[in-house]
Tab-separated table of C-alpha atoms in Angstrom:
chain	number	residue	atom	x	y	z
A	1014	MET	CA	14.044	17.698	6.049
A	1015	SER	CA	15.644	16.802	2.747
A	1016	GLY	CA	13.978	15.219	-0.272
A	1017	LYS	CA	10.286	14.516	-0.482
A	1018	PRO	CA	8.551	13.665	2.805
A	1019	THR	CA	7.594	10.042	3.343
A	1020	VAL	CA	4.564	8.469	4.954
A	1021	GLY	CA	6.784	7.140	7.750
A	1022	GLU	CA	7.739	10.695	8.732
A	1023	TYR	CA	4.162	11.911	9.090
A	1024	MET	CA	2.034	8.883	9.973
A	1025	THR	CA	0.538	8.404	13.434
A	1026	ARG	CA	2.265	5.426	15.048
A	1027	ASP	CA	-0.085	4.953	17.995
A	1028	VAL	CA	-3.044	3.492	16.110
A	1029	GLU	CA	-6.390	2.591	17.657
A	1030	THR	CA	-7.577	-0.745	16.282
A	1031	VAL	CA	-10.457	-3.159	16.819
A	1032	SER	CA	-10.634	-6.944	16.711
A	1033	PRO	CA	-12.568	-8.922	14.087
A	1034	ASP	CA	-14.600	-10.457	16.912
A	1035	ASP	CA	-15.626	-7.140	18.507
A	1036	THR	CA	-19.328	-6.472	18.176
A	1037	VAL	CA	-20.822	-3.701	16.078
A	1038	ARG	CA	-22.224	-2.161	19.277
A	1039	ALA	CA	-18.812	-2.102	21.005
A	1040	VAL	CA	-17.075	-0.539	18.018
A	1041	SER	CA	-19.864	2.007	17.550
A	1042	GLU	CA	-19.516	3.073	21.184
A	1043	ARG	CA	-15.738	3.431	20.807
A	1044	MET	CA	-16.242	5.524	17.694
A	1045	VAL	CA	-18.669	7.857	19.484
A	1046	GLU	CA	-16.343	8.205	22.490
A	1047	SER	CA	-13.184	8.706	20.403
A	1048	ASP	CA	-11.707	12.031	19.359
A	1049	GLY	CA	-12.923	12.379	15.780
A	1050	HIS	CA	-12.486	8.762	14.633
A	1051	ASN	CA	-14.889	7.628	11.921
A	1052	GLY	CA	-13.216	4.288	11.295
A	1053	PHE	CA	-10.724	1.764	12.674
A	1054	PRO	CA	-8.305	-0.767	11.196
A	1055	VAL	CA	-9.388	-4.285	12.106
A	1056	THR	CA	-6.386	-6.324	13.214
A	1057	GLN	CA	-5.601	-9.846	14.308
A	1058	GLY	CA	-2.394	-9.418	16.290
A	1059	ARG	CA	-0.424	-6.903	14.227
A	1060	ARG	CA	-1.801	-8.029	10.879
A	1061	VAL	CA	-4.471	-5.893	9.226
A	1062	GLU	CA	-7.543	-7.914	8.317
A	1063	GLY	CA	-9.834	-5.096	7.243
A	1064	PHE	CA	-11.167	-1.616	7.954
A	1065	VAL	CA	-14.492	-0.687	9.510
A	1066	SER	CA	-16.068	2.726	8.989
A	1067	ALA	CA	-19.088	4.469	10.461
A	1068	GLY	CA	-20.966	3.705	7.248
A	1069	ASP	CA	-20.308	-0.020	7.669
A	1070	LEU	CA	-21.904	0.049	11.123
A	1071	LEU	CA	-25.027	2.076	10.369
A	1072	LEU	CA	-27.481	-0.662	9.424
A	1073	ALA	CA	-25.672	-3.620	10.996
A	1074	ASP	CA	-27.029	-5.720	13.843
A	1075	ASP	CA	-25.628	-4.560	17.196
A	1076	ASP	CA	-24.460	-8.052	18.136
A	1077	ALA	CA	-22.852	-8.879	14.799
A	1078	PRO	CA	-19.072	-9.335	14.854
A	1079	VAL	CA	-17.131	-6.667	13.015
A	1080	PHE	CA	-15.580	-9.130	10.564
A	1081	THR	CA	-19.039	-9.595	9.012
A	1082	VAL	CA	-19.378	-5.898	8.091
A	1083	MET	CA	-15.782	-4.665	7.668
A	1084	SER	CA	-14.263	-3.888	4.293
A	1085	THR	CA	-11.579	-6.367	3.243
A	1086	ASP	CA	-10.796	-4.637	-0.064
A	1087	LEU	CA	-8.059	-2.622	1.595
A	1088	ILE	CA	-5.981	0.274	0.334
A	1089	VAL	CA	-2.840	0.622	2.425
A	1090	ALA	CA	0.339	2.673	2.383
A	1091	HIS	CA	3.969	1.767	3.088
A	1092	PRO	CA	6.252	3.851	5.366
A	1093	ASP	CA	8.633	4.539	2.453
A	1094	MET	CA	5.844	5.805	0.198
A	1095	LYS	CA	5.983	9.526	-0.621
A	1096	VAL	CA	3.343	11.606	1.155
A	1097	THR	CA	2.345	13.114	-2.189
A	1098	ASP	CA	1.568	9.620	-3.518
A	1099	ALA	CA	-0.472	8.842	-0.395
A	1100	ALA	CA	-2.325	12.137	-0.947
A	1101	ARG	CA	-3.262	11.057	-4.480
A	1102	VAL	CA	-4.625	7.754	-3.153
A	1103	ILE	CA	-6.622	9.536	-0.426
A	1104	LEU	CA	-8.024	12.032	-2.952
A	1105	ARG	CA	-8.968	9.475	-5.593
A	1106	SER	CA	-10.348	6.843	-3.230
A	1107	GLY	CA	-12.248	9.194	-0.923
A	1108	ILE	CA	-10.715	7.391	2.078
A	1109	GLN	CA	-9.705	9.773	4.858
A	1110	ARG	CA	-7.222	7.420	6.559
A	1111	LEU	CA	-4.845	4.847	5.120
A	1112	PRO	CA	-3.442	2.054	7.305
A	1113	VAL	CA	0.343	1.881	6.939
A	1114	VAL	CA	1.899	-1.598	6.811
A	1115	ASP	CA	5.483	-2.833	6.658
A	1116	ASP	CA	6.932	-5.457	4.291
A	1117	ALA	CA	5.396	-8.223	6.418
A	1118	ASP	CA	1.934	-6.596	6.210
A	1119	ASN	CA	2.072	-5.677	9.898
A	1120	LEU	CA	0.333	-2.457	10.945
A	1121	VAL	CA	2.907	0.217	11.823
A	1122	GLY	CA	0.821	3.391	11.609
A	1123	ILE	CA	-1.961	5.298	9.922
A	1124	ILE	CA	-1.838	8.393	7.726
A	1125	SER	CA	-4.779	10.761	7.339
A	1126	ASN	CA	-5.659	13.643	5.070
A	1127	THR	CA	-4.774	15.915	8.022
A	1128	ASP	CA	-1.261	14.433	8.144
A	1129	VAL	CA	-0.885	15.100	4.419
A	1130	VAL	CA	-1.865	18.744	4.839
A	1131	ARG	CA	0.515	19.083	7.802
A	1132	SER	CA	3.412	17.707	5.743
A	1133	GLN	CA	2.921	20.423	3.131
A	1134	ILE	CA	2.602	23.196	5.723
A	1135	GLU	CA	5.770	22.137	7.507
A	1136	ARG	CA	7.699	22.210	4.246
A	1137	ALA	CA	6.439	25.716	3.432
A	1138	THR	CA	7.744	27.290	6.647
A	1139	PRO	CA	11.448	26.480	6.080
A	1140	SER	CA	11.374	28.528	2.867
A	1141	LYS	CA	10.241	31.543	4.914
A	1142	VAL	CA	13.046	30.873	7.382
A	1143	GLY	CA	15.641	30.606	4.628
A	1144	LYS	CA	14.513	33.879	3.051
A	1145	LEU	CA	14.636	35.694	6.398
A	1146	MET	CA	18.086	34.292	7.182
A	1147	ARG	CA	19.457	35.459	3.839
A	1148	THR	CA	18.006	38.926	4.430
A	1149	LEU	CA	19.545	39.172	7.902
A	1150	GLU	CA	22.918	37.999	6.619
A	1151	GLN	CA	22.903	40.613	3.844
A	1152	ILE	CA	21.788	43.490	6.093
A	1153	HIS	CA	23.872	42.764	9.176
A	1154	GLY	CA	26.780	40.729	7.795
A	1155	VAL	CA	26.487	38.048	10.491
A	1156	SER	CA	26.447	34.283	10.379
A	1157	LEU	CA	23.298	32.572	11.595
A	1158	THR	CA	22.223	29.188	12.845
A	1159	GLU	CA	18.745	27.690	12.819
A	1160	GLU	CA	17.236	25.574	15.593
A	1161	ARG	CA	13.896	23.862	16.151
A	1162	ARG	CA	12.565	24.563	19.659
A	1163	GLU	CA	9.470	24.623	21.815
A	1164	VAL	CA	9.187	28.246	22.961
A	1165	ARG	CA	7.133	29.654	25.814
A	1166	LEU	CA	4.647	32.201	24.528
A	1167	THR	CA	5.264	34.432	27.542
A	1168	ASP	CA	8.954	34.674	26.558
A	1169	LEU	CA	8.187	36.146	23.131
A	1170	THR	CA	8.557	39.814	22.208
A	1171	PRO	CA	5.974	40.574	19.493
A	1172	THR	CA	6.846	42.746	16.512
A	1173	GLN	CA	3.267	43.279	15.302
A	1174	ALA	CA	0.948	45.511	17.330
A	1175	ARG	CA	-2.415	44.054	16.310
A	1176	VAL	CA	-4.128	40.947	15.020
A	1177	TYR	CA	-7.626	40.510	13.573
A	1178	ALA	CA	-10.372	38.647	15.392
A	1179	ASP	CA	-11.721	36.838	12.326
A	1180	GLU	CA	-8.313	35.365	11.520
A	1181	LEU	CA	-7.959	34.026	15.060
A	1182	GLU	CA	-10.879	31.667	14.431
A	1183	GLY	CA	-9.064	30.089	11.508
A	1184	ARG	CA	-5.855	29.744	13.511
A	1185	GLN	CA	-7.726	28.092	16.387
A	1186	TYR	CA	-9.197	25.603	13.919
A	1187	GLU	CA	-5.682	24.805	12.684
A	1188	LEU	CA	-4.336	24.420	16.223
A	1189	GLU	CA	-7.116	22.021	17.206
A	1190	ARG	CA	-6.293	19.811	14.223
A	1191	GLY	CA	-2.499	19.979	14.420
A	1192	LEU	CA	-2.243	22.040	11.234
A	1193	ALA	CA	-0.609	25.182	12.589
A	1194	GLU	CA	2.718	26.159	11.056
A	1195	PRO	CA	5.681	26.473	13.433
A	1196	LEU	CA	6.459	30.025	14.524
A	1197	VAL	CA	9.504	31.883	13.231
A	1198	VAL	CA	11.524	33.481	16.021
A	1199	ILE	CA	14.832	35.381	16.176
A	1200	ASP	CA	16.898	34.746	19.321
A	1201	ASN	CA	18.841	37.998	19.458
A	1202	GLY	CA	21.149	37.722	22.446
A	1203	GLY	CA	18.491	35.962	24.511
A	1204	THR	CA	15.569	38.182	23.480
A	1205	LEU	CA	13.070	36.153	21.465
A	1206	HIS	CA	11.557	38.341	18.749
A	1207	LEU	CA	8.479	36.848	17.087
A	1208	ALA	CA	9.071	37.306	13.365
A	1209	ASP	CA	6.155	35.279	11.986
A	1210	GLY	CA	3.062	33.832	13.639
A	1211	HIS	CA	1.329	36.557	15.651
A	1212	HIS	CA	-2.185	35.282	14.881
A	1213	ARG	CA	-1.131	31.712	15.754
A	1214	VAL	CA	0.364	32.895	19.040
A	1215	MET	CA	-2.741	34.831	20.053
A	1216	ALA	CA	-5.026	31.952	19.074
A	1217	ALA	CA	-2.888	29.625	21.177
A	1218	HIS	CA	-2.836	32.082	24.085
A	1219	GLU	CA	-6.632	32.374	24.030
A	1220	SER	CA	-6.867	28.567	24.002
A	1221	GLY	CA	-4.648	28.240	27.069
A	1222	ILE	CA	-1.648	26.844	25.181
A	1223	GLU	CA	1.644	27.820	26.840
A	1224	THR	CA	4.294	26.620	24.353
A	1225	MET	CA	4.557	26.276	20.578
A	1226	ASP	CA	6.912	24.734	18.063
A	1227	ALA	CA	9.207	27.281	16.393
A	1228	TYR	CA	12.054	27.696	13.952
A	1229	VAL	CA	14.531	29.837	15.867
A	1230	ILE	CA	17.160	31.892	14.031
A	1231	VAL	CA	20.221	32.678	16.149
A	1232	PRO	CA	22.778	35.339	15.028
A	1233	ASN	CA	26.325	34.557	16.189
A	1234	THR	CA	26.416	38.054	17.717
A	1235	PRO	CA	23.489	40.316	18.712
A	1236	VAL	CA	22.369	42.661	15.926
A	1237	ASP	CA	20.406	45.912	15.789
A	1238	LEU	CA	17.132	44.526	14.474
A	1239	GLY	CA	14.629	46.786	12.774
A	1240	MET	CA	11.792	44.688	14.201
A	1241	ALA	CA	13.167	45.315	17.706
A	1242	LYS	CA	12.908	49.051	17.080
A	1243	THR	CA	9.342	48.571	15.862
A	1244	ALA	CA	8.464	46.635	19.012
A	1245	GLU	CA	9.961	49.354	21.211
A	1246	LYS	CA	8.200	52.129	19.302
A	1247	GLU	CA	4.835	50.334	19.587
A	1248	GLY	CA	5.361	49.577	23.289
A	1249	LEU	CA	5.385	45.818	22.700
A	1250	HIS	CA	6.997	43.858	25.525
A	1251	ASP	CA	5.023	40.608	25.548
A	1252	ILE	CA	2.056	39.056	23.770
A	1253	THR	CA	-0.470	40.686	26.103
A	1254	ASP	CA	0.439	43.988	24.437
A	1255	ILE	CA	-0.959	42.769	21.101
A	1256	GLU	CA	-4.355	44.316	20.305
A	1257	ILE	CA	-7.098	42.083	18.906
A	1258	VAL	CA	-8.943	44.183	16.335
A	1259	ASP	CA	-12.551	43.593	15.301
A	1260	TYR	CA	-13.109	42.307	11.772
A	1261	ALA	CA	-14.877	45.525	10.719
A	1262	ARG	CA	-11.571	47.394	11.122
A	1263	HIS	CA	-9.585	44.968	8.976
A	1264	PRO	CA	-7.756	46.829	6.142
A	1265	LEU	CA	-9.274	44.472	3.554
A	1266	VAL	CA	-12.788	45.474	4.631
A	1267	GLU	CA	-11.883	49.165	4.504
A	1268	THR	CA	-10.396	48.736	1.027
A	1269	THR	CA	-13.521	46.925	-0.174
A	1270	LYS	CA	-15.721	49.726	1.168
A	1271	ARG	CA	-13.625	52.297	-0.695
A	1272	LEU	CA	-13.932	50.289	-3.906
A	1273	GLN	CA	-17.705	50.169	-3.495
């Protein structure tokens, strides 16, 4: 992705909306039944008329139409707006979701604070990939290509023997909210070596997830990878060989104890 990311690249296009004539009770029930929604754009056709939040509904009469309690002082974003600018609006306004409208004021999506965070994470990973590719080129003198793929976790050969239980909780939180970075994998002659993302993989495995998004580096010819030797030495053949270590054995805890 070149240049600064735009709202159109990261917004959710399938937006749940409500009608101005829906009752407070109906919208409240939808909010309770939805997956984490605390507000909806209020639309007439495709045009945004307002926004209704959980706070707007709290003290309202159950049978009142939504247009009587919705906010009409709207802050919206445009698909061409930079994500960083949308982030500033979200931060300063305290609004968690911005409706996204086109030049005709038609609703085309919605961008949330989660989408903003995801945009920054996804731009951080390519720098890791670029650094690893340069290192491999210098060490092995090969040309490399980079691909974006969904990889099966059972096809991965780990290069790290253990992960820490406390960190898995954080990675599971990220996975549930779509904030997990893509993995970094080296496809070395058909063997998929996991270069970055062991905690993410194990969190996904424990959650029953079978595939993950990955940046895959492909050498034009197979190379003698140091990480492959590490995997062989540690007896690592697939992700089930990775040991989950209790927090008390984390090196940071041991270091802290020594300092004390």
